[in-house]
Tab-separated table of N, CA and C in Angstrom:
chain	number	residue	atom	x	y	z
A	707	MET	N	-42.123	-122.544	-10.260
A	707	MET	CA	-41.877	-120.810	-9.771
A	707	MET	C	-40.998	-120.717	-11.184
A	708	ILE	N	-40.813	-119.429	-10.866
A	708	ILE	CA	-39.845	-118.765	-11.338
A	708	ILE	C	-38.527	-118.721	-10.337
A	709	ASN	N	-36.881	-119.293	-11.167
A	709	ASN	CA	-35.847	-119.373	-10.591
A	709	ASN	C	-35.486	-117.792	-9.573
A	710	ASN	N	-35.386	-117.049	-10.491
A	710	ASN	CA	-35.278	-116.024	-10.144
A	710	ASN	C	-35.986	-115.419	-8.589
A	711	ASP	N	-37.070	-115.643	-8.620
A	711	ASP	CA	-37.620	-115.888	-7.308
A	711	ASP	C	-37.253	-116.529	-6.128
A	712	ILE	N	-37.165	-117.730	-6.164
A	712	ILE	CA	-36.496	-118.899	-5.620
A	712	ILE	C	-35.075	-118.341	-5.099
A	713	LEU	N	-34.560	-117.631	-5.999
A	713	LEU	CA	-32.822	-117.196	-5.409
A	713	LEU	C	-33.216	-116.213	-4.832
A	714	ARG	N	-34.287	-115.200	-5.223
A	714	ARG	CA	-34.430	-113.736	-4.188
A	714	ARG	C	-34.979	-114.239	-2.956
A	715	ARG	N	-35.783	-115.241	-2.511
A	715	ARG	CA	-36.478	-115.608	-1.179
A	715	ARG	C	-35.324	-116.114	-0.506
A	716	ILE	N	-34.192	-117.120	-1.322
A	716	ILE	CA	-33.206	-117.613	-0.371
A	716	ILE	C	-32.400	-116.698	-0.114
A	717	ARG	N	-31.853	-116.009	-0.642
A	717	ARG	CA	-30.953	-114.560	-0.553
A	717	ARG	C	-31.775	-114.061	1.052
A	718	PHE	N	-33.072	-113.619	0.752
A	718	PHE	CA	-33.826	-113.170	1.805
A	718	PHE	C	-33.605	-113.987	3.476
A	719	VAL	N	-34.146	-115.078	3.250
A	719	VAL	CA	-34.179	-116.143	4.468
A	719	VAL	C	-33.016	-116.325	5.179
A	720	PHE	N	-31.781	-115.919	4.171
A	720	PHE	CA	-30.584	-116.261	4.783
A	720	PHE	C	-29.538	-114.756	5.289
A	721	ASP	N	-30.229	-113.960	4.909
A	721	ASP	CA	-29.639	-112.685	4.841
A	721	ASP	C	-28.244	-112.605	4.262
A	722	TYR	N	-28.108	-113.388	2.554
A	722	TYR	CA	-26.399	-113.482	1.986
A	722	TYR	C	-26.184	-111.934	1.490
A	723	SER	N	-25.135	-111.666	1.424
A	723	SER	CA	-24.775	-110.708	0.961
A	723	SER	C	-24.328	-111.051	-0.746
A	724	ASN	N	-24.583	-109.870	-1.267
A	724	ASN	CA	-23.664	-110.070	-2.658
A	724	ASN	C	-22.374	-111.151	-2.666
A	725	ALA	N	-21.393	-110.425	-1.548
A	725	ALA	CA	-19.615	-111.459	-1.596
A	725	ALA	C	-20.587	-113.223	-1.266
A	726	LYS	N	-21.438	-112.832	-0.251
A	726	LYS	CA	-21.745	-114.802	0.257
A	726	LYS	C	-22.440	-115.594	-1.257
A	727	MET	N	-23.217	-114.575	-1.664
A	727	MET	CA	-23.947	-115.163	-3.374
A	727	MET	C	-23.073	-115.397	-3.835
A	728	THR	N	-21.899	-114.628	-4.593
A	728	THR	CA	-20.913	-114.933	-5.203
A	728	THR	C	-20.155	-116.211	-4.998
A	729	ASN	N	-19.702	-116.236	-3.631
A	729	ASN	CA	-18.820	-117.354	-2.946
A	729	ASN	C	-19.708	-118.589	-3.200
A	730	ILE	N	-21.075	-118.585	-2.965
A	730	ILE	CA	-21.809	-120.090	-3.554
A	730	ILE	C	-21.920	-120.452	-4.486
A	731	PHE	N	-21.698	-119.671	-5.625
A	731	PHE	CA	-21.873	-119.895	-7.144
A	731	PHE	C	-20.088	-120.371	-7.510
A	732	SER	N	-19.274	-119.780	-6.361
A	732	SER	CA	-18.159	-120.409	-6.756
A	732	SER	C	-17.913	-121.740	-6.101
A	733	GLN	N	-18.696	-122.128	-5.366
A	733	GLN	CA	-18.227	-123.151	-4.774
A	733	GLN	C	-19.020	-124.402	-5.764
A	734	ALA	N	-19.723	-123.804	-7.006
A	734	ALA	CA	-19.741	-124.800	-8.233
A	734	ALA	C	-19.388	-124.474	-9.287
A	735	ASN	N	-17.968	-123.782	-8.936
A	735	ASN	CA	-17.222	-123.682	-10.563
A	735	ASN	C	-17.983	-122.720	-11.016
A	736	VAL	N	-18.914	-121.669	-10.599
A	736	VAL	CA	-19.170	-120.539	-11.488
A	736	VAL	C	-18.578	-119.365	-10.843
A	737	GLU	N	-18.105	-118.473	-11.651
A	737	GLU	CA	-17.556	-117.119	-11.347
A	737	GLU	C	-18.775	-116.273	-11.634
A	738	MET	N	-18.999	-115.365	-10.644
A	738	MET	CA	-20.220	-114.591	-10.783
A	738	MET	C	-19.943	-113.151	-10.597
A	739	SER	N	-19.952	-112.171	-10.748
A	739	SER	CA	-19.623	-110.604	-10.315
A	739	SER	C	-20.682	-109.985	-9.827
A	740	SER	N	-20.597	-109.603	-8.764
A	740	SER	CA	-21.833	-108.697	-7.879
A	740	SER	C	-22.997	-108.104	-8.664
A	741	GLU	N	-22.369	-107.666	-10.075
A	741	GLU	CA	-23.620	-107.159	-11.089
A	741	GLU	C	-24.283	-108.197	-11.499
A	742	GLN	N	-23.147	-109.359	-11.833
A	742	GLN	CA	-24.430	-110.427	-12.333
A	742	GLN	C	-25.508	-110.942	-11.323
A	743	ILE	N	-25.047	-110.868	-10.093
A	743	ILE	CA	-25.850	-111.309	-8.965
A	743	ILE	C	-27.064	-110.066	-8.674
A	744	ILE	N	-26.419	-109.208	-8.925
A	744	ILE	CA	-28.058	-107.617	-8.900
A	744	ILE	C	-28.810	-108.191	-9.938
A	745	ALA	N	-28.223	-108.569	-11.210
A	745	ALA	CA	-29.097	-108.606	-12.215
A	745	ALA	C	-30.066	-109.977	-12.180
A	746	LEU	N	-29.406	-110.588	-11.413
A	746	LEU	CA	-30.349	-112.147	-11.036
A	746	LEU	C	-31.743	-111.923	-10.220
A	747	LEU	N	-30.933	-111.016	-9.655
A	747	LEU	CA	-31.978	-110.564	-8.469
A	747	LEU	C	-32.988	-109.755	-8.303
A	748	LYS	N	-32.760	-108.430	-9.929
A	748	LYS	CA	-34.172	-108.135	-10.136
A	748	LYS	C	-35.282	-108.535	-10.620
A	749	LYS	N	-36.273	-107.722	-10.711
A	749	LYS	CA	-37.672	-108.462	-11.010
A	749	LYS	C	-37.724	-108.293	-12.488
A	750	GLU	N	-38.851	-108.957	-12.836
A	750	GLU	CA	-38.970	-108.967	-14.115
A	750	GLU	C	-39.024	-107.717	-14.970
A	751	GLU	N	-40.099	-106.876	-14.393
A	751	GLU	CA	-39.989	-105.649	-15.117
A	751	GLU	C	-39.114	-104.336	-14.622
A	752	GLU	N	-37.754	-104.946	-13.962
A	752	GLU	CA	-37.031	-103.730	-13.634
A	752	GLU	C	-35.743	-103.874	-15.030
A	753	GLU	N	-35.255	-102.903	-14.928
A	753	GLU	CA	-34.464	-102.871	-15.996
A	753	GLU	C	-33.279	-103.418	-15.694
A	754	GLY	N	-32.300	-104.334	-16.163
A	754	GLY	CA	-31.146	-105.138	-16.219
A	754	GLY	C	-31.640	-106.399	-15.516
A	755	TYR	N	-32.804	-106.855	-15.628
A	755	TYR	CA	-32.924	-108.082	-14.696
A	755	TYR	C	-32.235	-109.423	-16.270
A	756	GLN	N	-32.201	-110.111	-15.586
A	756	GLN	CA	-31.058	-111.653	-16.052
A	756	GLN	C	-32.378	-112.653	-15.752
A	757	ALA	N	-32.728	-113.157	-16.190
A	757	ALA	CA	-33.390	-114.446	-15.646
A	757	ALA	C	-32.452	-115.637	-15.569
A	758	CYS	N	-32.724	-116.262	-14.695
A	758	CYS	CA	-31.996	-117.589	-14.259
A	758	CYS	C	-32.042	-118.806	-14.605
A	759	ASN	N	-31.509	-119.155	-15.902
A	759	ASN	CA	-31.819	-120.757	-16.154
A	759	ASN	C	-32.030	-121.792	-15.225
A	760	ASP	N	-32.255	-122.873	-15.336
A	760	ASP	CA	-32.141	-124.134	-14.569
A	760	ASP	C	-30.853	-124.191	-14.403
A	761	THR	N	-30.036	-124.389	-15.339
A	761	THR	CA	-28.472	-124.564	-14.938
A	761	THR	C	-27.871	-123.755	-14.212
A	762	LEU	N	-28.050	-122.468	-14.507
A	762	LEU	CA	-27.354	-121.734	-13.362
A	762	LEU	C	-28.209	-122.090	-12.181
A	763	MET	N	-29.669	-121.928	-11.844
A	763	MET	CA	-30.173	-122.561	-10.747
A	763	MET	C	-29.619	-123.683	-10.088
A	764	CYS	N	-29.370	-124.467	-10.875
A	764	CYS	CA	-28.928	-125.658	-10.018
A	764	CYS	C	-27.470	-125.696	-9.911
A	765	GLN	N	-26.858	-124.880	-10.818
A	765	GLN	CA	-25.506	-124.429	-9.899
A	765	GLN	C	-25.663	-123.985	-8.766
A	766	PHE	N	-26.528	-122.843	-8.033
A	766	PHE	CA	-26.474	-122.403	-7.390
A	766	PHE	C	-26.838	-122.991	-5.758
A	767	LEU	N	-27.918	-124.147	-6.578
A	767	LEU	CA	-27.863	-125.001	-5.214
A	767	LEU	C	-26.914	-125.959	-4.859
A	768	ASP	N	-26.386	-126.395	-6.309
A	768	ASP	CA	-25.144	-127.590	-5.850
A	768	ASP	C	-24.031	-126.492	-4.817
A	769	GLY	N	-23.992	-125.267	-5.337
A	769	GLY	CA	-22.979	-124.323	-4.468
A	769	GLY	C	-23.508	-124.277	-3.060
A	770	LEU	N	-24.844	-124.229	-2.943
A	770	LEU	CA	-25.337	-123.753	-1.593
A	770	LEU	C	-25.226	-125.475	-0.831
A	771	ILE	N	-25.329	-126.493	-1.166
A	771	ILE	CA	-25.009	-128.073	-1.017
A	771	ILE	C	-23.182	-128.074	-0.317
A	772	ILE	N	-22.864	-127.436	-1.242
A	772	ILE	CA	-21.376	-127.788	-0.871
A	772	ILE	C	-20.760	-126.744	0.044
A	773	ASN	N	-21.375	-125.718	0.127
A	773	ASN	CA	-21.073	-124.691	0.962
A	773	ASN	C	-21.776	-124.749	2.292
A	774	ASN	N	-22.413	-125.754	2.515
A	774	ASN	CA	-23.091	-125.780	3.979
A	774	ASN	C	-22.784	-127.352	4.736
A	775	ARG	N	-22.579	-128.016	3.538
A	775	ARG	CA	-22.255	-129.853	4.039
A	775	ARG	C	-20.638	-129.777	3.632
A	776	GLY	N	-20.339	-128.973	2.719
A	776	GLY	CA	-18.750	-129.648	1.818
A	776	GLY	C	-18.989	-130.863	0.877
A	777	LEU	N	-18.100	-131.183	0.100
A	777	LEU	CA	-18.359	-132.461	-0.990
A	777	LEU	C	-17.815	-133.830	-0.146
A	778	LYS	N	-18.595	-134.732	-0.179
A	778	LYS	CA	-17.994	-136.173	0.014
A	778	LYS	C	-16.988	-136.361	-0.208
A	779	PRO	N	-15.578	-136.798	0.099
A	779	PRO	CA	-14.183	-136.991	-0.171
A	779	PRO	C	-14.148	-138.117	-1.368
A	780	GLY	N	-13.462	-137.900	-2.451
A	780	GLY	CA	-13.354	-138.199	-3.494
A	780	GLY	C	-14.282	-137.745	-4.725
A	781	THR	N	-15.370	-136.885	-4.488
A	781	THR	CA	-16.351	-136.578	-5.144
A	781	THR	C	-15.772	-135.119	-5.604
A	782	GLU	N	-16.051	-135.224	-7.178
A	782	GLU	CA	-16.105	-133.647	-7.944
A	782	GLU	C	-17.444	-132.945	-7.761
A	783	VAL	N	-17.318	-131.595	-8.111
A	783	VAL	CA	-18.879	-130.686	-8.121
A	783	VAL	C	-19.273	-131.445	-9.144
A	784	PRO	N	-20.711	-131.692	-8.645
A	784	PRO	CA	-21.712	-132.029	-9.610
A	784	PRO	C	-21.824	-131.319	-11.046
A	785	THR	N	-21.945	-132.192	-11.874
A	785	THR	CA	-22.719	-131.672	-13.532
A	785	THR	C	-24.195	-131.133	-13.252
A	786	PRO	N	-24.065	-129.644	-13.594
A	786	PRO	CA	-25.628	-129.045	-13.544
A	786	PRO	C	-26.287	-129.952	-14.152
A	787	LEU	N	-27.562	-129.685	-14.090
A	787	LEU	CA	-28.855	-130.401	-14.495
A	787	LEU	C	-29.519	-129.358	-15.575
A	788	LYS	N	-29.545	-129.615	-16.874
A	788	LYS	CA	-30.021	-128.557	-17.870
A	788	LYS	C	-31.584	-128.624	-17.799
A	789	GLN	N	-32.249	-129.366	-17.091
A	789	GLN	CA	-33.525	-129.091	-16.532
A	789	GLN	C	-33.903	-129.020	-15.118
A	790	LEU	N	-34.519	-128.437	-14.353
A	790	LEU	CA	-34.231	-128.683	-12.954
A	790	LEU	C	-35.735	-128.558	-12.619
A	791	THR	N	-36.482	-129.638	-12.079
A	791	THR	CA	-38.005	-129.432	-11.720
A	791	THR	C	-38.191	-128.982	-10.081
A	792	ASN	N	-39.583	-128.519	-9.736
A	792	ASN	CA	-39.918	-128.107	-8.677
A	792	ASN	C	-38.889	-128.945	-7.276
A	793	ASN	N	-39.520	-130.274	-7.935
A	793	ASN	CA	-38.847	-131.227	-7.083
A	793	ASN	C	-37.695	-131.356	-6.866
A	794	LEU	N	-36.655	-131.672	-7.605
A	794	LEU	CA	-35.362	-131.322	-7.610
A	794	LEU	C	-34.833	-130.248	-6.942
A	795	MET	N	-35.509	-129.306	-7.123
A	795	MET	CA	-35.029	-127.947	-6.515
A	795	MET	C	-35.379	-128.065	-4.846
A	796	PHE	N	-36.380	-128.893	-4.508
A	796	PHE	CA	-37.146	-128.860	-3.215
A	796	PHE	C	-36.123	-129.846	-2.387
A	797	LYS	N	-35.644	-130.969	-3.467
A	797	LYS	CA	-34.566	-132.041	-2.816
A	797	LYS	C	-33.279	-131.584	-2.346
A	798	LYS	N	-32.805	-130.427	-3.492
A	798	LYS	CA	-31.508	-129.801	-3.125
A	798	LYS	C	-31.477	-129.147	-2.214
A	799	LEU	N	-32.615	-128.311	-1.786
A	799	LEU	CA	-32.998	-127.574	-0.835
A	799	LEU	C	-33.167	-128.496	0.539
A	800	ARG	N	-33.280	-129.650	0.711
A	800	ARG	CA	-33.611	-130.206	1.698
A	800	ARG	C	-32.091	-131.033	2.086
A	801	VAL	N	-31.311	-131.278	1.345
A	801	VAL	CA	-29.943	-131.464	1.331
A	801	VAL	C	-29.225	-130.470	1.713
A	802	ALA	N	-29.020	-129.397	1.132
A	802	ALA	CA	-28.696	-128.350	1.801
A	802	ALA	C	-28.632	-127.737	3.139
A	803	LEU	N	-29.860	-127.692	3.853
A	803	LEU	CA	-30.441	-127.292	4.630
A	803	LEU	C	-30.221	-128.346	6.210
A	804	GLU	N	-30.005	-129.728	5.059
A	804	GLU	CA	-29.698	-131.088	6.203
A	804	GLU	C	-31.157	-131.244	7.320
A	805	MET	N	-32.287	-131.278	6.307
A	805	MET	CA	-33.453	-131.325	6.847
A	805	MET	C	-34.116	-132.981	6.602
A	806	ARG	N	-34.700	-133.191	7.640
A	806	ARG	CA	-35.475	-134.619	7.781
A	806	ARG	C	-36.822	-134.299	7.246
A	807	GLU	N	-37.819	-135.372	7.180
A	807	GLU	CA	-39.332	-134.866	7.071
A	807	GLU	C	-39.925	-134.498	7.831
A	808	GLU	N	-39.415	-134.606	9.126
A	808	GLU	CA	-40.060	-133.804	10.209
A	808	GLU	C	-39.922	-132.237	10.341
A	809	ASP	N	-38.553	-131.878	9.694
A	809	ASP	CA	-38.266	-130.973	10.008
A	809	ASP	C	-39.097	-130.281	8.675
A	810	ILE	N	-38.960	-130.714	7.780
A	810	ILE	CA	-39.786	-129.926	6.389
A	810	ILE	C	-41.005	-129.651	6.995
A	811	ILE	N	-42.097	-130.936	7.333
A	811	ILE	CA	-43.372	-131.064	7.741
A	811	ILE	C	-43.557	-129.547	8.995
A	812	ALA	N	-42.762	-129.490	9.610
A	812	ALA	CA	-42.822	-128.389	10.652
A	812	ALA	C	-42.711	-126.925	9.966
A	813	THR	N	-41.713	-126.758	9.198
A	813	THR	CA	-41.374	-125.656	8.295
A	813	THR	C	-42.447	-125.336	7.403
A	814	LEU	N	-43.430	-126.551	7.016
A	814	LEU	CA	-44.500	-126.046	6.022
A	814	LEU	C	-45.747	-125.325	6.851
A	815	ALA	N	-45.637	-125.976	8.121
A	815	ALA	CA	-46.543	-125.803	9.125
A	815	ALA	C	-46.727	-124.526	9.582
A	816	LEU	N	-45.426	-123.912	9.506
A	816	LEU	CA	-45.089	-122.064	10.000
A	816	LEU	C	-46.060	-121.847	8.721
A	817	ALA	N	-45.980	-121.932	7.659
A	817	ALA	CA	-46.688	-121.136	6.535
A	817	ALA	C	-47.709	-121.619	6.686
A	818	ASP	N	-48.563	-121.597	7.745
A	818	ASP	CA	-50.246	-122.868	7.491
A	818	ASP	C	-50.374	-123.544	6.417
A	819	PHE	N	-49.481	-124.561	6.056
A	819	PHE	CA	-49.614	-125.330	4.936
A	819	PHE	C	-49.532	-126.644	5.611
A	820	ALA	N	-50.207	-127.766	5.424
A	820	ALA	CA	-50.139	-129.183	6.095
A	820	ALA	C	-50.048	-130.031	4.995
A	821	MET	N	-48.944	-131.326	5.235
A	821	MET	CA	-48.717	-131.826	4.458
A	821	MET	C	-48.443	-132.995	5.300
A	822	THR	N	-48.782	-134.786	5.035
A	822	THR	CA	-48.259	-135.473	5.621
A	822	THR	C	-46.869	-136.218	4.816
A	823	LYS	N	-46.507	-136.746	6.022
A	823	LYS	CA	-45.263	-137.637	5.895
A	823	LYS	C	-45.264	-138.449	4.403
A	824	SER	N	-46.163	-139.178	4.048
A	824	SER	CA	-46.434	-140.011	2.443
A	824	SER	C	-46.384	-139.060	1.950
A	825	GLU	N	-47.364	-137.874	1.665
A	825	GLU	CA	-47.349	-136.524	0.446
A	825	GLU	C	-46.225	-136.526	0.138
A	826	LEU	N	-45.709	-136.214	1.363
A	826	LEU	CA	-43.845	-135.419	1.376
A	826	LEU	C	-43.096	-136.303	0.903
A	827	SER	N	-43.138	-137.591	0.795
A	827	SER	CA	-42.160	-138.698	0.745
A	827	SER	C	-42.203	-139.080	-0.806
A	828	ALA	N	-43.915	-138.876	-1.205
A	828	ALA	CA	-43.871	-138.683	-2.820
A	828	ALA	C	-43.419	-137.848	-3.728
A	829	LEU	N	-43.086	-136.786	-3.085
A	829	LEU	CA	-42.752	-135.583	-3.986
A	829	LEU	C	-40.771	-135.789	-3.614
A	830	PHE	N	-40.446	-136.654	-3.087
A	830	PHE	CA	-38.578	-136.838	-3.178
A	830	PHE	C	-38.571	-138.377	-3.877
A	831	ARG	N	-39.653	-138.710	-4.415
A	831	ARG	CA	-39.711	-140.124	-5.013
A	831	ARG	C	-38.909	-139.956	-6.763
A	832	ASN	N	-38.693	-141.013	-7.088
A	832	ASN	CA	-38.098	-141.420	-8.706
A	832	ASN	C	-39.270	-141.001	-9.729
A	833	PRO	N	-38.934	-140.198	-10.570
A	833	PRO	CA	-40.112	-139.958	-11.252
A	833	PRO	C	-40.813	-140.969	-11.885
A	834	ASN	N	-39.805	-141.842	-12.316
A	834	ASN	CA	-40.560	-143.243	-12.760
A	834	ASN	C	-41.368	-144.070	-11.438
A	835	HIS	N	-41.123	-143.744	-10.354
A	835	HIS	CA	-41.754	-144.685	-9.535
A	835	HIS	C	-43.627	-144.167	-9.264
A	836	LYS	N	-44.121	-145.288	-9.198
A	836	LYS	CA	-45.479	-145.323	-9.411
A	836	LYS	C	-46.231	-144.306	-8.359
A	837	ASN	N	-45.847	-144.077	-7.271
A	837	ASN	CA	-46.088	-143.200	-6.205
A	837	ASN	C	-45.340	-141.634	-6.286
A	838	TYR	N	-44.754	-141.773	-7.448
A	838	TYR	CA	-44.197	-140.237	-7.349
A	838	TYR	C	-45.336	-139.292	-7.683
A	839	LYS	N	-45.096	-137.764	-7.214
A	839	LYS	CA	-46.308	-136.550	-7.210
A	839	LYS	C	-45.160	-135.473	-7.647
A	840	PRO	N	-45.624	-134.854	-8.775
A	840	PRO	CA	-44.916	-133.690	-8.990
A	840	PRO	C	-44.990	-132.354	-7.870
A	841	CYS	N	-44.153	-131.865	-7.682
A	841	CYS	CA	-44.304	-130.912	-6.749
A	841	CYS	C	-44.758	-129.624	-7.741
A	842	GLY	N	-45.428	-128.657	-6.570
A	842	GLY	CA	-46.823	-128.034	-7.257
A	842	GLY	C	-46.177	-126.779	-6.844
A	843	ASP	N	-46.080	-125.282	-7.607
A	843	ASP	CA	-45.338	-124.319	-7.188
A	843	ASP	C	-45.635	-124.042	-5.746
A	844	GLN	N	-46.931	-123.915	-5.418
A	844	GLN	CA	-47.342	-123.855	-3.887
A	844	GLN	C	-46.727	-124.396	-2.429
A	845	VAL	N	-46.253	-125.568	-2.703
A	845	VAL	CA	-45.322	-126.626	-2.103
A	845	VAL	C	-44.343	-125.918	-1.703
A	846	LEU	N	-43.366	-125.539	-2.767
A	846	LEU	CA	-42.527	-124.905	-3.038
A	846	LEU	C	-42.190	-123.742	-2.256
A	847	ARG	N	-43.439	-122.908	-2.731
A	847	ARG	CA	-43.412	-121.228	-2.289
A	847	ARG	C	-43.860	-121.221	-0.847
A	848	ASN	N	-44.497	-122.023	0.059
A	848	ASN	CA	-45.006	-122.166	1.148
A	848	ASN	C	-43.740	-122.851	2.359
A	849	PHE	N	-42.896	-124.148	1.313
A	849	PHE	CA	-42.075	-124.273	2.354
A	849	PHE	C	-40.632	-122.997	2.393
A	850	VAL	N	-40.419	-122.177	1.411
A	850	VAL	CA	-39.490	-120.913	1.273
A	850	VAL	C	-40.073	-120.005	2.329
A	851	LYS	N	-41.344	-119.887	2.407
A	851	LYS	CA	-41.997	-118.886	3.106
A	851	LYS	C	-42.147	-119.578	4.911
A	852	GLY	N	-41.940	-120.847	4.996
A	852	GLY	CA	-41.879	-121.069	6.176
A	852	GLY	C	-40.550	-121.311	6.961
A	853	LEU	N	-39.613	-121.124	5.718
A	853	LEU	CA	-38.137	-121.140	6.053
A	853	LEU	C	-37.748	-119.776	6.678
A	854	SER	N	-38.424	-118.607	5.892
A	854	SER	CA	-38.702	-117.517	6.310
A	854	SER	C	-39.136	-116.971	7.323
A	855	ILE	N	-40.433	-117.668	7.939
A	855	ILE	CA	-40.812	-117.423	8.844
A	855	ILE	C	-39.601	-118.107	10.319
A	856	LYS	N	-39.285	-119.075	9.942
A	856	LYS	CA	-38.284	-119.812	11.059
A	856	LYS	C	-37.135	-119.226	11.103
A	857	HIS	N	-36.478	-118.444	10.189
A	857	HIS	CA	-35.135	-117.966	10.638
A	857	HIS	C	-35.092	-116.612	10.299
A	858	ARG	N	-35.883	-116.167	9.961
A	858	ARG	CA	-36.222	-114.446	10.169
A	858	ARG	C	-37.759	-113.833	10.948
A	859	GLY	N	-38.272	-114.895	11.473
A	859	GLY	CA	-39.462	-114.271	12.400
A	859	GLY	C	-40.613	-113.899	11.192
A	860	LYS	N	-41.860	-113.617	11.836
A	860	LYS	CA	-43.169	-113.062	11.023
A	860	LYS	C	-43.063	-111.396	11.143
C-alpha cells in the first residue's frame, strides 16, 4: 500500500490533529511542521503532495508505539528501517495498539474479512521461516478498515 494512504487512514481512525501527528513524529526524534504533515496527508493528484517514504513511515509507526506504550527502560528510539513491508507495518500497528491475535481477527471480521489464527501468525513470522507469508495490501487495508469501524463506527 501507499504509505501516505495508511498515514491518512490512521489519522482518520484515531481522529489525530496536526499537533498530535507532529507529537507522534517527535516521539521518534523527527521534527515535522504542520505544513509537512498536511503535505503528507494530501492525495497524489493534489498540489503540494509529498510522498511518505518507508523511513518516514517507520518513524511514524515507531513514534506511535512510543506514544501509546512508552519506551522500554534502558532502550533508545529504534533506528528507522529503510525498507518497510506490509508485514512490518502490520506488526508495528499491532504492537502500538497492544492487540492480541483474537483482537486482530475480530477487527478484520468487522471489515468482513475472515482470517484464521494460523494465517495471521504466518504474517508475523520471520521472513526466513518456512511458514512466513507476505502480507498483501488487502489484509492491511481491511485491518485499517476494521479499526475504523471499531473506533469510529460504520
